[in-house]
PDB file of C-alpha atoms in Angstrom:
ATOM      1  CA  MET A   1     -59.517  53.054 -53.792  1.00 33.00           C
ATOM      2  CA  GLN A   2     -59.003  50.256 -50.760  1.00 39.00           C
ATOM      3  CA  ALA A   3     -61.326  52.031 -47.920  1.00 37.00           C
ATOM      4  CA  TYR A   4     -62.897  48.609 -47.822  1.00 36.00           C
ATOM      5  CA  HIS A   5     -60.322  47.121 -46.621  1.00 41.00           C
ATOM      6  CA  SER A   6     -61.291  47.466 -42.481  1.00 49.00           C
ATOM      7  CA  ALA A   7     -61.290  44.323 -40.126  1.00 51.00           C
ATOM      8  CA  VAL A   8     -63.626  45.143 -37.838  1.00 65.00           C
ATOM      9  CA  ASN A   9     -67.019  43.862 -36.047  1.00 86.00           C
ATOM     10  CA  TYR A  10     -69.758  44.974 -38.118  1.00 96.00           C
ATOM     11  CA  PHE A  11     -71.571  41.540 -37.751  1.00 97.00           C
ATOM     12  CA  ALA A  12     -71.516  41.575 -34.400  1.00 95.00           C
ATOM     13  CA  HIS A  13     -72.858  45.364 -34.157  1.00 95.00           C
ATOM     14  CA  GLY A  14     -75.331  44.709 -36.911  1.00 96.00           C
ATOM     15  CA  LEU A  15     -76.497  41.445 -36.136  1.00 96.00           C
ATOM     16  CA  PRO A  16     -79.636  42.047 -33.481  1.00 95.00           C
ATOM     17  CA  TYR A  17     -80.689  44.696 -36.276  1.00 96.00           C
ATOM     18  CA  LEU A  18     -81.922  42.809 -39.634  1.00 97.00           C
ATOM     19  CA  ASP A  19     -84.876  43.998 -39.786  1.00 96.00           C
ATOM     20  CA  GLN A  20     -83.914  47.735 -40.501  1.00 96.00           C
ATOM     21  CA  PRO A  21     -81.781  48.982 -42.490  1.00 98.00           C
ATOM     22  CA  TYR A  22     -80.605  52.199 -41.688  1.00 98.00           C
ATOM     23  CA  VAL A  23     -80.456  51.099 -38.064  1.00 98.00           C
ATOM     24  CA  LEU A  24     -78.165  48.705 -39.134  1.00 98.00           C
ATOM     25  CA  ALA A  25     -76.672  51.023 -41.719  1.00 98.00           C
ATOM     26  CA  GLY A  26     -76.225  53.399 -38.627  1.00 98.00           C
ATOM     27  CA  THR A  27     -74.047  50.384 -36.543  1.00 97.00           C
ATOM     28  CA  ALA A  28     -71.323  50.244 -39.253  1.00 98.00           C
ATOM     29  CA  VAL A  29     -70.827  54.062 -39.561  1.00 98.00           C
ATOM     30  CA  PRO A  30     -68.479  54.724 -36.856  1.00 96.00           C
ATOM     31  CA  ASP A  31     -66.611  52.155 -38.184  1.00 94.00           C
ATOM     32  CA  TRP A  32     -67.014  52.657 -41.767  1.00 96.00           C
ATOM     33  CA  LEU A  33     -65.378  56.679 -41.451  1.00 95.00           C
ATOM     34  CA  SER A  34     -62.471  54.776 -39.713  1.00 90.00           C
ATOM     35  CA  VAL A  35     -61.516  54.076 -42.712  1.00 90.00           C
ATOM     36  CA  VAL A  36     -62.302  56.167 -45.056  1.00 93.00           C
ATOM     37  CA  ASP A  37     -61.933  59.619 -43.518  1.00 93.00           C
ATOM     38  CA  ARG A  38     -60.911  59.649 -40.032  1.00 88.00           C
ATOM     39  CA  ARG A  39     -62.187  63.232 -40.034  1.00 92.00           C
ATOM     40  CA  ALA A  40     -65.714  62.717 -40.130  1.00 93.00           C
ATOM     41  CA  ARG A  41     -65.981  61.297 -36.644  1.00 92.00           C
ATOM     42  CA  VAL A  42     -69.600  61.100 -35.175  1.00 96.00           C
ATOM     43  CA  ARG A  43     -69.835  61.784 -31.391  1.00 95.00           C
ATOM     44  CA  ALA A  44     -72.862  60.703 -29.563  1.00 96.00           C
ATOM     45  CA  ARG A  45     -74.162  64.510 -27.940  1.00 96.00           C
ATOM     46  CA  THR A  46     -74.597  65.814 -31.738  1.00 95.00           C
ATOM     47  CA  VAL A  47     -76.208  62.388 -32.908  1.00 97.00           C
ATOM     48  CA  ALA A  48     -78.813  62.121 -29.860  1.00 96.00           C
ATOM     49  CA  PRO A  49     -80.646  64.255 -30.714  1.00 95.00           C
ATOM     50  CA  HIS A  50     -81.718  62.308 -33.771  1.00 95.00           C
ATOM     51  CA  ALA A  51     -82.321  59.301 -32.578  1.00 94.00           C
ATOM     52  CA  ASP A  52     -86.323  59.758 -31.462  1.00 87.00           C
ATOM     53  CA  ALA A  53     -89.096  57.013 -32.400  1.00 76.00           C
ATOM     54  CA  THR A  54     -90.199  58.874 -35.268  1.00 83.00           C
ATOM     55  CA  GLY A  55     -89.051  55.651 -37.212  1.00 86.00           C
ATOM     56  CA  ALA A  56     -87.589  57.791 -40.823  1.00 94.00           C
ATOM     57  CA  GLU A  57     -84.325  56.754 -41.764  1.00 96.00           C
ATOM     58  CA  ASP A  58     -82.270  59.784 -39.876  1.00 96.00           C
ATOM     59  CA  ALA A  59     -84.078  58.561 -36.800  1.00 97.00           C
ATOM     60  CA  GLN A  60     -83.210  54.837 -37.849  1.00 97.00           C
ATOM     61  CA  LEU A  61     -79.757  55.974 -38.645  1.00 98.00           C
ATOM     62  CA  ALA A  62     -78.188  57.546 -36.026  1.00 98.00           C
ATOM     63  CA  ALA A  63     -79.997  55.021 -33.606  1.00 97.00           C
ATOM     64  CA  GLY A  64     -77.748  52.649 -34.869  1.00 97.00           C
ATOM     65  CA  ILE A  65     -74.884  55.057 -34.809  1.00 98.00           C
ATOM     66  CA  LEU A  66     -75.436  55.501 -30.758  1.00 97.00           C
ATOM     67  CA  GLN A  67     -75.778  51.809 -30.752  1.00 95.00           C
ATOM     68  CA  HIS A  68     -72.682  51.521 -31.924  1.00 96.00           C
ATOM     69  CA  LEU A  69     -71.487  53.937 -29.558  1.00 96.00           C
ATOM     70  CA  ASP A  70     -72.702  52.639 -26.246  1.00 95.00           C
ATOM     71  CA  ASP A  71     -71.731  48.628 -27.163  1.00 94.00           C
ATOM     72  CA  ASP A  72     -68.330  49.843 -28.191  1.00 93.00           C
ATOM     73  CA  GLN A  73     -68.120  51.578 -24.290  1.00 92.00           C
ATOM     74  CA  TRP A  74     -69.526  48.990 -22.557  1.00 93.00           C
ATOM     75  CA  PHE A  75     -67.497  46.256 -24.633  1.00 93.00           C
ATOM     76  CA  HIS A  76     -63.558  47.674 -24.283  1.00 92.00           C
ATOM     77  CA  GLY A  77     -64.340  47.988 -20.961  1.00 92.00           C
ATOM     78  CA  THR A  78     -65.513  44.924 -19.955  1.00 93.00           C
ATOM     79  CA  ARG A  79     -63.159  41.708 -18.296  1.00 94.00           C
ATOM     80  CA  GLY A  80     -63.553  39.541 -20.740  1.00 95.00           C
ATOM     81  CA  PHE A  81     -62.476  42.109 -23.619  1.00 96.00           C
ATOM     82  CA  VAL A  82     -59.494  43.295 -21.460  1.00 96.00           C
ATOM     83  CA  GLU A  83     -58.532  39.257 -20.351  1.00 98.00           C
ATOM     84  CA  VAL A  84     -58.949  37.914 -24.030  1.00 98.00           C
ATOM     85  CA  THR A  85     -56.699  40.695 -25.818  1.00 97.00           C
ATOM     86  CA  GLY A  86     -54.600  40.544 -23.440  1.00 97.00           C
ATOM     87  CA  ALA A  87     -54.192  36.942 -24.253  1.00 98.00           C
ATOM     88  CA  MET A  88     -53.759  37.421 -27.935  1.00 98.00           C
ATOM     89  CA  THR A  89     -51.527  39.872 -27.134  1.00 97.00           C
ATOM     90  CA  ARG A  90     -49.522  37.411 -25.813  1.00 97.00           C
ATOM     91  CA  GLU A  91     -50.034  35.009 -27.944  1.00 97.00           C
ATOM     92  CA  PHE A  92     -48.466  37.561 -31.016  1.00 97.00           C
ATOM     93  CA  ARG A  93     -45.541  39.127 -28.724  1.00 96.00           C
ATOM     94  CA  GLU A  94     -44.798  34.912 -28.692  1.00 96.00           C
ATOM     95  CA  VAL A  95     -44.347  34.938 -32.496  1.00 96.00           C
ATOM     96  CA  LEU A  96     -43.480  38.145 -33.564  1.00 95.00           C
ATOM     97  CA  GLY A  97     -41.035  38.512 -30.681  1.00 92.00           C
ATOM     98  CA  PRO A  98     -40.894  41.206 -27.865  1.00 85.00           C
ATOM     99  CA  GLY A  99     -39.755  44.048 -29.588  1.00 83.00           C
ATOM    100  CA  ASP A 100     -43.134  44.341 -31.691  1.00 83.00           C
ATOM    101  CA  GLY A 101     -45.406  45.652 -28.531  1.00 81.00           C
ATOM    102  CA  MET A 102     -47.280  48.115 -30.232  1.00 86.00           C
ATOM    103  CA  ARG A 103     -48.481  45.915 -33.044  1.00 91.00           C
ATOM    104  CA  CYS A 104     -49.147  42.958 -30.763  1.00 94.00           C
ATOM    105  CA  SER A 105     -50.870  45.074 -28.823  1.00 94.00           C
ATOM    106  CA  PHE A 106     -53.182  46.828 -30.949  1.00 94.00           C
ATOM    107  CA  LEU A 107     -53.319  42.786 -32.915  1.00 96.00           C
ATOM    108  CA  GLY A 108     -55.060  41.766 -29.409  1.00 96.00           C
ATOM    109  CA  HIS A 109     -57.420  44.477 -29.939  1.00 94.00           C
ATOM    110  CA  ILE A 110     -58.272  43.832 -33.473  1.00 94.00           C
ATOM    111  CA  VAL A 111     -58.203  40.387 -33.889  1.00 96.00           C
ATOM    112  CA  THR A 112     -60.363  39.688 -30.558  1.00 97.00           C
ATOM    113  CA  GLU A 113     -62.952  41.587 -32.636  1.00 94.00           C
ATOM    114  CA  LEU A 114     -62.874  39.845 -35.894  1.00 95.00           C
ATOM    115  CA  LEU A 115     -62.855  36.950 -34.399  1.00 97.00           C
ATOM    116  CA  LEU A 116     -65.755  37.568 -32.251  1.00 97.00           C
ATOM    117  CA  ASP A 117     -67.830  38.336 -35.265  1.00 97.00           C
ATOM    118  CA  ARG A 118     -66.009  34.869 -37.123  1.00 97.00           C
ATOM    119  CA  VAL A 119     -67.750  32.973 -34.304  1.00 97.00           C
ATOM    120  CA  LEU A 120     -70.938  34.764 -34.918  1.00 97.00           C
ATOM    121  CA  ILE A 121     -70.909  34.055 -38.638  1.00 97.00           C
ATOM    122  CA  GLU A 122     -70.114  30.450 -37.651  1.00 97.00           C
ATOM    123  CA  GLN A 123     -73.107  30.005 -35.008  1.00 96.00           C
ATOM    124  CA  HIS A 124     -75.439  31.467 -37.543  1.00 96.00           C
ATOM    125  CA  PRO A 125     -75.624  29.801 -40.889  1.00 95.00           C
ATOM    126  CA  GLY A 126     -76.989  31.958 -43.553  1.00 95.00           C
ATOM    127  CA  VAL A 127     -77.563  35.073 -41.512  1.00 98.00           C
ATOM    128  CA  LEU A 128     -74.379  37.125 -43.246  1.00 98.00           C
ATOM    129  CA  ASP A 129     -76.204  36.625 -46.591  1.00 98.00           C
ATOM    130  CA  ARG A 130     -79.307  38.581 -45.205  1.00 98.00           C
ATOM    131  CA  TYR A 131     -76.992  41.110 -43.559  1.00 98.00           C
ATOM    132  CA  TYR A 132     -75.341  42.150 -46.870  1.00 98.00           C
ATOM    133  CA  GLU A 133     -79.337  41.917 -48.659  1.00 99.00           C
ATOM    134  CA  VAL A 134     -80.664  44.191 -45.918  1.00 98.00           C
ATOM    135  CA  MET A 135     -77.888  46.572 -45.586  1.00 99.00           C
ATOM    136  CA  SER A 136     -78.127  46.680 -49.676  1.00 98.00           C
ATOM    137  CA  GLU A 137     -81.307  48.085 -49.044  1.00 98.00           C
ATOM    138  CA  VAL A 138     -79.861  51.802 -47.582  1.00 98.00           C
ATOM    139  CA  GLU A 139     -79.355  54.738 -50.168  1.00 98.00           C
ATOM    140  CA  PRO A 140     -75.914  55.414 -49.933  1.00 98.00           C
ATOM    141  CA  THR A 141     -76.340  59.100 -50.362  1.00 98.00           C
ATOM    142  CA  VAL A 142     -79.263  59.208 -47.502  1.00 98.00           C
ATOM    143  CA  VAL A 143     -76.335  57.809 -45.345  1.00 99.00           C
ATOM    144  CA  GLU A 144     -73.743  60.136 -46.337  1.00 98.00           C
ATOM    145  CA  ALA A 145     -75.837  63.515 -45.978  1.00 98.00           C
ATOM    146  CA  ASN A 146     -77.414  62.573 -42.649  1.00 98.00           C
ATOM    147  CA  VAL A 147     -73.776  61.568 -41.754  1.00 98.00           C
ATOM    148  CA  ASN A 148     -72.627  65.064 -42.485  1.00 97.00           C
ATOM    149  CA  ARG A 149     -75.208  66.865 -40.453  1.00 96.00           C
ATOM    150  CA  TRP A 150     -73.722  64.962 -37.253  1.00 97.00           C
ATOM    151  CA  ALA A 151     -69.934  64.782 -38.287  1.00 95.00           C
ATOM    152  CA  ARG A 152     -67.010  66.934 -37.219  1.00 91.00           C
ATOM    153  CA  GLN A 153     -66.335  67.972 -40.627  1.00 94.00           C
ATOM    154  CA  PRO A 154     -68.271  66.409 -43.357  1.00 96.00           C
ATOM    155  CA  THR A 155     -67.001  63.937 -45.844  1.00 97.00           C
ATOM    156  CA  ARG A 156     -67.766  62.811 -50.067  1.00 97.00           C
ATOM    157  CA  GLN A 157     -66.063  59.520 -49.044  1.00 97.00           C
ATOM    158  CA  LEU A 158     -68.942  57.537 -47.585  1.00 97.00           C
ATOM    159  CA  ASP A 159     -71.641  57.705 -50.498  1.00 98.00           C
ATOM    160  CA  PRO A 160     -68.704  56.065 -53.028  1.00 98.00           C
ATOM    161  CA  PHE A 161     -67.667  53.589 -50.097  1.00 98.00           C
ATOM    162  CA  ILE A 162     -70.937  52.192 -49.001  1.00 98.00           C
ATOM    163  CA  PRO A 163     -71.654  50.222 -52.569  1.00 98.00           C
ATOM    164  CA  LEU A 164     -67.655  49.098 -52.289  1.00 97.00           C
ATOM    165  CA  PHE A 165     -68.412  47.277 -48.816  1.00 96.00           C
ATOM    166  CA  LEU A 166     -71.027  45.541 -50.459  1.00 98.00           C
ATOM    167  CA  ALA A 167     -69.613  44.512 -53.428  1.00 97.00           C
ATOM    168  CA  GLU A 168     -66.349  43.277 -51.309  1.00 95.00           C
ATOM    169  CA  ARG A 169     -67.791  40.563 -48.653  1.00 95.00           C
ATOM    170  CA  PHE A 170     -64.936  40.674 -46.531  1.00 94.00           C
ATOM    171  CA  LEU A 171     -66.689  38.753 -43.886  1.00 96.00           C
ATOM    172  CA  ASP A 172     -66.495  35.922 -45.943  1.00 96.00           C
ATOM    173  CA  ASP A 173     -63.345  35.722 -45.565  1.00 96.00           C
ATOM    174  CA  TYR A 174     -62.935  35.983 -41.575  1.00 96.00           C
ATOM    175  CA  ARG A 175     -64.485  32.262 -41.323  1.00 95.00           C
ATOM    176  CA  HIS A 176     -61.091  30.659 -43.080  1.00 97.00           C
ATOM    177  CA  THR A 177     -57.876  31.424 -41.546  1.00 98.00           C
ATOM    178  CA  GLU A 178     -55.319  32.014 -44.487  1.00 97.00           C
ATOM    179  CA  ARG A 179     -58.059  34.243 -46.401  1.00 96.00           C
ATOM    180  CA  LEU A 180     -58.285  36.552 -43.113  1.00 96.00           C
ATOM    181  CA  LEU A 181     -54.303  36.643 -42.344  1.00 97.00           C
ATOM    182  CA  ARG A 182     -54.772  38.341 -46.314  1.00 95.00           C
ATOM    183  CA  ARG A 183     -57.090  40.748 -44.622  1.00 93.00           C
ATOM    184  CA  LEU A 184     -55.346  41.562 -41.729  1.00 94.00           C
ATOM    185  CA  ASN A 185     -52.512  42.427 -43.677  1.00 95.00           C
ATOM    186  CA  GLN A 186     -54.286  44.911 -46.001  1.00 90.00           C
ATOM    187  CA  VAL A 187     -54.986  46.255 -42.819  1.00 89.00           C
ATOM    188  CA  MET A 188     -51.547  46.426 -41.906  1.00 92.00           C
ATOM    189  CA  ARG A 189     -50.860  48.303 -44.813  1.00 91.00           C
ATOM    190  CA  ARG A 190     -53.356  50.607 -44.407  1.00 85.00           C
ATOM    191  CA  VAL A 191     -52.099  51.759 -40.890  1.00 87.00           C
ATOM    192  CA  LYS A 192     -48.528  51.592 -41.774  1.00 90.00           C
ATOM    193  CA  LEU A 193     -47.558  48.595 -39.499  1.00 91.00           C
ATOM    194  CA  PRO A 194     -45.580  45.593 -41.160  1.00 92.00           C
ATOM    195  CA  SER A 195     -47.448  42.961 -42.482  1.00 94.00           C
ATOM    196  CA  LEU A 196     -47.769  39.447 -40.637  1.00 96.00           C
ATOM    197  CA  PRO A 197     -46.118  36.151 -41.334  1.00 97.00           C
ATOM    198  CA  ARG A 198     -48.116  33.042 -41.579  1.00 98.00           C
ATOM    199  CA  GLU A 199     -46.207  31.760 -38.706  1.00 98.00           C
ATOM    200  CA  VAL A 200     -49.721  33.885 -37.014  1.00 98.00           C
ATOM    201  CA  LEU A 201     -51.832  31.530 -38.494  1.00 98.00           C
ATOM    202  CA  PRO A 202     -52.114  29.014 -35.393  1.00 98.00           C
ATOM    203  CA  VAL A 203     -52.572  32.140 -33.292  1.00 98.00           C
ATOM    204  CA  LEU A 204     -55.534  33.154 -35.128  1.00 98.00           C
ATOM    205  CA  GLU A 205     -57.344  29.200 -34.680  1.00 98.00           C
ATOM    206  CA  HIS A 206     -56.095  29.624 -31.583  1.00 98.00           C
ATOM    207  CA  GLY A 207     -57.767  33.039 -30.885  1.00 98.00           C
ATOM    208  CA  ALA A 208     -61.361  31.681 -32.346  1.00 98.00           C
ATOM    209  CA  GLU A 209     -61.484  28.953 -29.898  1.00 98.00           C
ATOM    210  CA  LEU A 210     -60.297  31.273 -26.707  1.00 98.00           C
ATOM    211  CA  VAL A 211     -63.313  33.527 -28.228  1.00 98.00           C
ATOM    212  CA  ARG A 212     -65.616  30.627 -28.483  1.00 97.00           C
ATOM    213  CA  ASP A 213     -64.637  29.906 -24.637  1.00 97.00           C
ATOM    214  CA  ARG A 214     -65.278  33.116 -23.170  1.00 97.00           C
ATOM    215  CA  GLN A 215     -68.022  34.110 -25.817  1.00 95.00           C
ATOM    216  CA  GLY A 216     -70.371  34.169 -22.682  1.00 94.00           C
ATOM    217  CA  ASP A 217     -68.094  37.181 -21.096  1.00 94.00           C
ATOM    218  CA  LEU A 218     -67.796  38.736 -24.460  1.00 94.00           C
ATOM    219  CA  LEU A 219     -71.651  38.946 -24.346  1.00 92.00           C
ATOM    220  CA  PRO A 220     -73.205  38.176 -21.676  1.00 91.00           C
ATOM    221  CA  ALA A 221     -77.191  37.158 -22.591  1.00 88.00           C
ATOM    222  CA  GLU A 222     -78.364  39.880 -20.417  1.00 88.00           C
ATOM    223  CA  ARG A 223     -77.078  42.607 -22.447  1.00 87.00           C
ATOM    224  CA  TYR A 224     -76.906  40.548 -25.674  1.00 85.00           C
ATOM    225  CA  PRO A 225     -80.246  38.230 -26.013  1.00 81.00           C
ATOM    226  CA  GLY A 226     -80.013  36.088 -28.291  1.00 71.00           C
ATOM    227  CA  ILE A 227     -76.727  37.124 -30.205  1.00 77.00           C
ATOM    228  CA  GLY A 228     -74.508  34.178 -28.227  1.00 63.00           C
TER     229      GLY A 228
END
């Protein structure tokens, strides 16, 4: 199974919830589903009734999913995200050529999110290990069973996928530009876009600098205290 080759900002979504395993897992669920079974989408209106204050596993999982969906809706509409993704898209276009607009736009979006994780991982040494330790406390069958209660269509792919996600630890590669490029090319193959040449390595390096410079706009302290 190649489903673990998904490069998105798991760490940024989960960082505030490292003391709540099922909330942490919930923050990863929408991206996990986008990799293993896109038909099994979860929507806020079906998940929200289950995110109560009982502290039960299903309530925590639902709360994490809702937090992810809310964060994405807010984040993707911010001026900082629009400006950084626009700058990244232009830099990729300069390397890949003006005729490659679709791939460059896709890269501008996904690389901004991925590099945000890179910056946060660098700023919180040792915490990535904690992320994986806490995530390993959840029971994959419990996650899948609850997701199937709320998803548009049920899936049988989530239970076997979660151990692969934990074993692969691809977030470790975000800190190393060449390994990051390898992960990106796995994503390119998954979405059936051409692989990226080594010429984009400087774009990734400069992109990390840009994300560091704009971190306050991407993750403002008033919304995400203690993260940036």
